Short mmCIF file of C-alpha atoms in Angstrom, two decimals:
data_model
loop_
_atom_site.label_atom_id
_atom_site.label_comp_id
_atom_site.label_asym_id
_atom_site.label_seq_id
_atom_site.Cartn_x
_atom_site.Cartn_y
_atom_site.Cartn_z
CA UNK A 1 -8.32 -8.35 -1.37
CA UNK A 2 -9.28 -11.87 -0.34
CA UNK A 3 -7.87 -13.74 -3.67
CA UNK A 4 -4.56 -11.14 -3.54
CA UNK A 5 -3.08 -13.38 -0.47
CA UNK A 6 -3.17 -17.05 -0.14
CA UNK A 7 -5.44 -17.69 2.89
CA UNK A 8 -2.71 -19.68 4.65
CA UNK A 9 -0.56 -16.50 5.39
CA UNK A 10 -3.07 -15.36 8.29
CA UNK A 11 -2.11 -18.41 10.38
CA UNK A 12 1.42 -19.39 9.01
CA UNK A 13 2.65 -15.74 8.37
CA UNK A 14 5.59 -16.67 10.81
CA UNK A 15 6.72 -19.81 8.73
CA UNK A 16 6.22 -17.56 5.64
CA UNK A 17 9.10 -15.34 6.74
CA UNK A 18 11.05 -17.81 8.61
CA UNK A 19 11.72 -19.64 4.81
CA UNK A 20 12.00 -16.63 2.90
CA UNK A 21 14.29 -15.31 6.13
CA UNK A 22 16.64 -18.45 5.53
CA UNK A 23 16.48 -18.67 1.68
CA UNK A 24 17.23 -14.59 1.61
CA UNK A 25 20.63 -15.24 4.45
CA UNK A 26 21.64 -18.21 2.55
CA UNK A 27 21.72 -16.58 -1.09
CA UNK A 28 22.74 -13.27 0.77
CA UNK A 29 25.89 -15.60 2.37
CA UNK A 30 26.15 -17.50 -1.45
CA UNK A 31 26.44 -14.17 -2.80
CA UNK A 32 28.69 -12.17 -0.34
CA UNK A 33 31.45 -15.04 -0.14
CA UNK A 34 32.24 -15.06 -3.80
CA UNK A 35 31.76 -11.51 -4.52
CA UNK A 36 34.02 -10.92 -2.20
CA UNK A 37 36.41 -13.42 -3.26
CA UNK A 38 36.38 -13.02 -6.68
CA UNK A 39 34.42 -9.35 -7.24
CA UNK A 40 33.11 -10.45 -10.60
CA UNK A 41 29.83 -12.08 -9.74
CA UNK A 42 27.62 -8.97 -9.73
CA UNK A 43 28.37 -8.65 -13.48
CA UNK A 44 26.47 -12.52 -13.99
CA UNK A 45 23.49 -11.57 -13.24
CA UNK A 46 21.73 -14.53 -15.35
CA UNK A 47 23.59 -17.07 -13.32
CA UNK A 48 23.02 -15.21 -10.20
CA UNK A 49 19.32 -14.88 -11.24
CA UNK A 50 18.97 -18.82 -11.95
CA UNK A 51 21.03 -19.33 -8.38
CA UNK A 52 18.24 -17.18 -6.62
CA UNK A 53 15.25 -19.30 -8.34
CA UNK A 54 16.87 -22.53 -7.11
CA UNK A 55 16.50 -21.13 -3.94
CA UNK A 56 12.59 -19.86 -4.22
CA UNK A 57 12.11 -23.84 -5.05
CA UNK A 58 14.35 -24.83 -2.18
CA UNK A 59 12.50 -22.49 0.64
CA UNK A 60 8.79 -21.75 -0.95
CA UNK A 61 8.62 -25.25 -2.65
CA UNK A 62 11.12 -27.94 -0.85
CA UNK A 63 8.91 -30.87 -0.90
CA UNK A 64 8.62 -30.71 -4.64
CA UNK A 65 10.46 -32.97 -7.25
CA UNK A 66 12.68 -29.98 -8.53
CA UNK A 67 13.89 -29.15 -4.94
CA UNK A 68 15.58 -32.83 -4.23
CA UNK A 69 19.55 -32.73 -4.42
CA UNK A 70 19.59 -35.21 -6.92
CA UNK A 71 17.68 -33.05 -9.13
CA UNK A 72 19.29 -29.45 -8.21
CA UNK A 73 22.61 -30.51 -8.10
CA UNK A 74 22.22 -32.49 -11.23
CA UNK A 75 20.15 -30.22 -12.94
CA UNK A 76 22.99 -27.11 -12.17
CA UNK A 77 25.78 -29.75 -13.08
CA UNK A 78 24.90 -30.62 -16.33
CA UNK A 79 23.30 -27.45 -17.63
CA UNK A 80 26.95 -25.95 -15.98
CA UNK A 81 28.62 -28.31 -18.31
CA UNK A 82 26.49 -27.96 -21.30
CA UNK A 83 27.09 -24.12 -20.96
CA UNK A 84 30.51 -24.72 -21.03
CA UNK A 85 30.85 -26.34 -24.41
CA UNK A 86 28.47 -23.88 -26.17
CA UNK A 87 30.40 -20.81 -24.53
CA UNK A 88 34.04 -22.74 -26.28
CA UNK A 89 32.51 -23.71 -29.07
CA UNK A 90 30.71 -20.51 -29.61
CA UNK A 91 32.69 -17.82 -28.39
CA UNK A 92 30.72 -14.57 -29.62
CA UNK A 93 33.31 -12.24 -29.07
CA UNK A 94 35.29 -13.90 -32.30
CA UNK A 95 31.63 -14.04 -33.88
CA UNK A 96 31.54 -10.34 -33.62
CA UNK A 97 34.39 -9.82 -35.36
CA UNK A 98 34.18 -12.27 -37.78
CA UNK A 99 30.58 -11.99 -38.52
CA UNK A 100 29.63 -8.78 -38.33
CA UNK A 101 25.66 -8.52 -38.00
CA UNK A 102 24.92 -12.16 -37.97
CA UNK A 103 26.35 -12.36 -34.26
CA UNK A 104 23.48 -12.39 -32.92
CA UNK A 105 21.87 -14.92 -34.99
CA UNK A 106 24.76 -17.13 -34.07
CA UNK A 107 24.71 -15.78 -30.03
CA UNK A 108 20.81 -16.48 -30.12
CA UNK A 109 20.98 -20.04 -31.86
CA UNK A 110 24.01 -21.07 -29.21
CA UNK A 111 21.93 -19.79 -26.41
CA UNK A 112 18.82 -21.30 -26.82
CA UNK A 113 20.58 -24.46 -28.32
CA UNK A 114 22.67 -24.58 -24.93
CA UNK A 115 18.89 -24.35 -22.62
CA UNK A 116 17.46 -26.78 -24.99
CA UNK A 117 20.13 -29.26 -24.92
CA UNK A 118 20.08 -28.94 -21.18
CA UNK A 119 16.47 -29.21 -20.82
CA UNK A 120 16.85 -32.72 -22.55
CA UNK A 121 19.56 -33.81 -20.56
CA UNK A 122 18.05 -32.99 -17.09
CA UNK A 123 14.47 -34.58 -18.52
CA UNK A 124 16.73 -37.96 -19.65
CA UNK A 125 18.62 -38.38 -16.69
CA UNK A 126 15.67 -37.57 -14.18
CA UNK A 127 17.70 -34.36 -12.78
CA UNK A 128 15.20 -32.03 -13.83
CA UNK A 129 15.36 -28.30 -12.02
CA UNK A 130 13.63 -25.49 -14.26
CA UNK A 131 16.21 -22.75 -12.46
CA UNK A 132 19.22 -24.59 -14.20
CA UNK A 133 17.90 -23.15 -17.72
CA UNK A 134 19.28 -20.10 -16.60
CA UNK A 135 22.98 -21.68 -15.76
CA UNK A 136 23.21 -22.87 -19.28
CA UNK A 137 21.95 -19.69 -21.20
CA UNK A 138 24.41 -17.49 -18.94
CA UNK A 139 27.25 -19.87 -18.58
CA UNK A 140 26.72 -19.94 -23.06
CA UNK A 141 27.27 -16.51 -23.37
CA UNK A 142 29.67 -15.37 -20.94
CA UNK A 143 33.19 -16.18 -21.14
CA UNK A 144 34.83 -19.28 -18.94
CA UNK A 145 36.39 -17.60 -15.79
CA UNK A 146 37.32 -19.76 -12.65
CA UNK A 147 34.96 -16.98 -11.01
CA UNK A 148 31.75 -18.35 -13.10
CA UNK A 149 32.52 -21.90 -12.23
CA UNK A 150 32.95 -21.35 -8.75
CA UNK A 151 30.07 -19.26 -8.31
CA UNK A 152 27.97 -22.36 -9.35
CA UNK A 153 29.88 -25.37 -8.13
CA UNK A 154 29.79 -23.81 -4.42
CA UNK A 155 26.97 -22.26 -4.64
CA UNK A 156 24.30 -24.22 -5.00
CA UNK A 157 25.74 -27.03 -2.73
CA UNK A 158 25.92 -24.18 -0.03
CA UNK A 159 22.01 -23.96 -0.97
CA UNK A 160 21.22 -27.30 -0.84
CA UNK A 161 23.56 -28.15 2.18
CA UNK A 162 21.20 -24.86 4.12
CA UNK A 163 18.24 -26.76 2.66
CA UNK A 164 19.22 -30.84 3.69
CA UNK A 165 19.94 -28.87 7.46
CA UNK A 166 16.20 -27.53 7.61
CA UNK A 167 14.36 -29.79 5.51
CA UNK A 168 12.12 -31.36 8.04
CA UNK A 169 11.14 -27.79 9.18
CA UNK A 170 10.34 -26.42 5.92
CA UNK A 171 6.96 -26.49 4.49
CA UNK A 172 5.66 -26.22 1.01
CA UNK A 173 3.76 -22.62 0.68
CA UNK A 174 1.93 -22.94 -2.19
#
């Protein structure tokens, strides 16, 4: 049992579950709002998915590289735009009907062409954030709504605006 817990928990079991307290109200509140607003974000659950990792970097990891603003906001931004154009340019509900089987060979090539592509951009402009994969593979193949768009430009600057707030009180608990 002594290797199943990190051996920091015994004496900072309270900051432990302070930052997984705030991350958890802070998606929970990211979450809530727009489901409420636009009931159709519990049906994107990749982008909701790659939302809740940027927040395990932002609360379990904030003094890391992939936790800065620059890099989450930039890294969400342009995989957010890069999942736009593959999700116009290769709609997969005309696929389907046009292409019969080889759908998903096309859906598969746009998707991982759309996290590769953003993986390149985030490494070239220094705005690397692993979680933002996950924007462009489920921005690619879902269709465009306002909904979708919204969900990601609020919120993850309702994330890292929660984050900037406690940022000197948060740890890194690796």
């Amino acid at each position: 049992m002594r290797f199943l817990f990190d051996p920091k928990i015994k004496h900072s079991g309270r900051r432990y579950l302070w930052q997984v307290s705030l991350a958890t109200v802070s998606l929970f509140a990211v979450v809530f709002v727009e489901e409420l607003i636009t009931g159709q974000i519990g049906g994107q659950a990749v982008i909701v998915a790659a939302i809740a990792s940027t927040a395990f970097l932002l609360f379990i990891w904030p003094h890391s590289r992939p936790s800065h603003p620059r890099n989450v906001l930039g890294g969400h931004a342009l995989a957010l735009g890069v999942g736009v154009l593959f999700a116009l340019f290769g709609d997969t509900e005309t696929w389907r009907e046009t292409a019969g089987g080889g759908a998903a060979f096309y859906f598969a090539l746009f998707a991982a062409a759309s996290v590769g592509l953003s993986m390149f951009l985030m490494a070239a402009t220094s705005t690397e954030h692993p979680p933002a994969a996950g924007t462009a593979l489920g921005v690619a193949g879902s269709p465009i709504t306002l909904d979708l768009l919204l969900f990601v430009l609020l919120g993850v600057p309702v994330l890292v605006a929660v984050y900037l707030v406690f940022r000197r009180r948060l740890v890194n608990l690796y």
